[in-house]
DNA sequence: GATGAATGAGTGTTCATTCAT
DNA sequence: CATGAATGAACACTCATTCAT
């Protein structure tokens, strides 16, 4: 066991955070294709070489950033999640929280979308990501068993519950959509009509 | 020695087509970020310099390719479009044609998605693109007026009719979805339930 | 068949030569380890990017340069080669020509030595290189058969005929050696005494 | 917490040795060009910064390692050296010991060769190195005076006694040479024939 | 003494684009 | 029209070295 009577220079959490945020900002500003390690480092206020202290390489930087976002997103989505409540309420809560997450973290969300559309996406273990969202899948199955939700494949259900939110909450796609609580509720109404038995 | 006959095409349509297809192929194979003018030219079987005869620069190449795809897509979508038929049938037909277009032209569709997610998308006149799909908007409005379709904003309606298809038809997102006619009909059922009054 | 009624820009032989010479000069001046593509390009008076028009990459540059030197060296060595003359005369002529080649092309020779001592050497087909010198091997065998030369392995014979020349002709190793015709003849005497039956 | 006892070594000899060995290993494994301070430090199991406690800089590391090897080599060469025995026996013994040293310490030897071929070699005092081998030079002179050895310059003699060994003992150059005692004796025979009066 | 963090300067290589032909 | 040659600028990444601890 090594004990230091005088500590060495330690890794700087601020720098890690700065790099994380810079990655998202740069990618959102100029796009995945044009984002370079040097631009991200400059945005973070560190030397490009420093970036390699915190990340193995560009791929690691982009992939780690994506995974961190996805983890954070699933956490936000499932705040106050209660699998024993009424199904419609569960989904409404998740739906609204997803909407709010996207609206409030639009840059993170957009980064994740760009990442998922890039060839880097093949480098992440999709199953691991999906595990974050497993509680939702279980509730869906429960709804199907109780004949509350249509007995169609998960892919179809997800396509109607979550995909439209992503569009509506993203000002890039829906500039006209006014995200007042009423409008969000209205939109959820359509989602529920789609999947309910 | 090349001899020019009268009426001979000076700009070679074959080359233009080759470049169009090469652009999509390369972008889909290696991603937006890694796609370079030289790789696209090589894939098309022409010199990088020749590419500049047909396109002003890289941006022009990418943007033009996107617009061409979108035009073609709207054309396919609206084949046999009859605004006077029953509303549900109209949408069903468009829905299925959209689905088939994506399934059959997945590389074009994927290119368009990557493009739309890139900052290049800011360079295209979105209104012009939307005009291609205007007949659909008119039918939507008609349905609302007749109380066949929910009286909510176009953005919400579109988010539930078209966005889910894009997810379902894209094998990258839905590997498990079996696109048999029955499944497609089932999925359309959810879309209709969502928007119908 | 493509016929150009107006030619395109053609590859510049001067540039190729300049790159060849620059490679040798730089490597000899600062060593294999410190030699970089940019330094070689600068020495040749071209852009680093231009270098990649003529060579696939750094490895190709270094390996091609080595092979070119070796080919040239074997050509010089075998000038006036007559396998039917007296054995001692054959070897004396080759020995002297090797000596002169090394003395006159010391930079090429030194490059080749550095290359052979580098890990890049594993990338060249040694057999192909040795084929250049095959006439000598045949004469050696002939000498052994006729009991003019000691019946020992080729490796030993080569080690005593050619390796000492490389040392003597190389001013880096033998600063004191005066390469007058008499001294060269004397040195050859030792080589012949070593291998003669 | 580290506690210093009285008389405790401050500079760690183990670390010095580890660095010496790591330098040779890394250079032999990946070549002079690719060898970096960090890789050597990692191989030695210390921090790059620690390396600078033992060596002034990279140059010092490489040069010191070379000198250490050369010293060790001369020591091995002259084991049991008796200037009063028969000349042929003296040289035979040295020759065989040189051969064995190279065969047994091929990595050290190869490092030394690479170093000698690099521009770093200009940084070492060659005369100091040669002094290690002075006993041999004296014996040579003695042989010349007694007309046992040809009266030619030292450079020529050395070129025929020692250079061929280096070639034969180096498997990189002579893969086919079987270093059995008989073969080594045979090879020495050629060396002796070359230099003997 | 020993260390991981930090970095400016450099690496090999590819880029989008222009040029002469 | 069509081309291969040519390049400055950028790329991802590693370097030898220093610094604070």
Short mmCIF file of C-alpha atoms in Angstrom, two decimals, chain D residues 66-161:
data_model
loop_
_atom_site.label_atom_id
_atom_site.label_comp_id
_atom_site.label_asym_id
_atom_site.label_seq_id
_atom_site.Cartn_x
_atom_site.Cartn_y
_atom_site.Cartn_z
CA UNK D 66 24.81 3.12 -24.13
CA UNK D 67 27.93 3.83 -22.10
CA UNK D 68 26.89 1.36 -19.43
CA UNK D 69 26.42 -1.32 -22.06
CA UNK D 70 29.79 -0.61 -23.66
CA UNK D 71 31.55 -0.77 -20.31
CA UNK D 72 29.90 -4.04 -19.47
CA UNK D 73 30.74 -5.39 -22.91
CA UNK D 74 34.43 -4.57 -22.63
CA UNK D 75 34.51 -6.16 -19.20
CA UNK D 76 33.04 -9.39 -20.54
CA UNK D 77 35.38 -9.34 -23.52
CA UNK D 78 38.49 -9.13 -21.43
CA UNK D 79 37.61 -11.74 -18.83
CA UNK D 80 40.66 -13.95 -18.31
CA UNK D 81 42.69 -11.70 -20.58
CA UNK D 82 46.39 -12.66 -20.42
CA UNK D 83 48.61 -10.46 -22.60
CA UNK D 84 51.50 -12.87 -22.24
CA UNK D 85 49.95 -15.96 -23.79
CA UNK D 86 50.20 -16.97 -27.45
CA UNK D 87 48.70 -14.30 -29.69
CA UNK D 88 46.34 -16.57 -31.57
CA UNK D 89 44.94 -17.88 -28.31
CA UNK D 90 44.42 -14.40 -26.96
CA UNK D 91 42.42 -13.37 -29.98
CA UNK D 92 40.54 -16.62 -30.11
CA UNK D 93 39.47 -16.17 -26.52
CA UNK D 94 38.41 -12.56 -27.06
CA UNK D 95 36.67 -13.46 -30.30
CA UNK D 96 34.70 -16.24 -28.65
CA UNK D 97 33.86 -14.08 -25.66
CA UNK D 98 32.66 -11.32 -27.95
CA UNK D 99 30.58 -13.82 -29.85
CA UNK D 100 29.08 -15.15 -26.66
CA UNK D 101 28.44 -11.69 -25.28
CA UNK D 102 26.52 -10.71 -28.38
CA UNK D 103 24.59 -13.95 -28.45
CA UNK D 104 23.71 -13.78 -24.76
CA UNK D 105 23.11 -10.04 -24.57
CA UNK D 106 21.58 -9.58 -27.96
CA UNK D 107 19.21 -6.90 -26.73
CA UNK D 108 22.03 -4.85 -25.19
CA UNK D 109 24.09 -5.33 -28.31
CA UNK D 110 21.25 -4.38 -30.59
CA UNK D 111 20.55 -1.31 -28.51
CA UNK D 112 24.21 -0.32 -28.82
CA UNK D 113 24.12 -0.81 -32.58
CA UNK D 114 21.02 1.31 -32.95
CA UNK D 115 22.52 3.95 -30.74
CA UNK D 116 25.80 3.96 -32.65
CA UNK D 117 23.83 4.43 -35.86
CA UNK D 118 21.93 7.35 -34.44
CA UNK D 119 23.03 10.97 -34.14
CA UNK D 120 23.14 10.53 -30.38
CA UNK D 121 26.42 8.72 -30.92
CA UNK D 122 28.07 12.05 -31.61
CA UNK D 123 27.39 12.96 -28.00
CA UNK D 124 29.63 10.30 -26.51
CA UNK D 125 33.33 10.61 -26.21
CA UNK D 126 34.47 7.85 -28.58
CA UNK D 127 37.98 7.94 -27.21
CA UNK D 128 36.70 7.12 -23.76
CA UNK D 129 34.85 4.13 -25.17
CA UNK D 130 37.91 2.98 -27.09
CA UNK D 131 40.01 3.13 -23.96
CA UNK D 132 38.02 0.22 -22.59
CA UNK D 133 39.37 -1.87 -25.44
CA UNK D 134 42.96 -0.59 -25.23
CA UNK D 135 44.50 -3.85 -23.99
CA UNK D 136 43.50 -5.38 -27.30
CA UNK D 137 45.16 -2.62 -29.26
CA UNK D 138 48.37 -3.14 -27.34
CA UNK D 139 48.35 -6.85 -28.11
CA UNK D 140 47.74 -6.08 -31.77
CA UNK D 141 50.75 -3.77 -31.85
CA UNK D 142 52.81 -6.43 -30.18
CA UNK D 143 51.78 -8.92 -32.85
CA UNK D 144 52.76 -6.51 -35.59
CA UNK D 145 56.14 -5.89 -34.02
CA UNK D 146 56.77 -9.60 -33.82
CA UNK D 147 55.70 -10.06 -37.45
CA UNK D 148 52.91 -12.39 -36.36
CA UNK D 149 50.25 -10.03 -37.59
CA UNK D 150 50.21 -8.16 -40.88
CA UNK D 151 51.69 -4.72 -40.71
CA UNK D 152 48.58 -2.80 -41.72
CA UNK D 153 46.64 -0.06 -40.00
CA UNK D 154 44.64 -0.82 -36.87
CA UNK D 155 41.46 0.13 -38.69
CA UNK D 156 41.98 -2.65 -41.21
CA UNK D 157 42.81 -5.21 -38.57
CA UNK D 158 39.82 -4.34 -36.45
CA UNK D 159 37.60 -4.43 -39.50
CA UNK D 160 38.53 -8.07 -40.00
CA UNK D 161 38.66 -9.28 -36.44
#
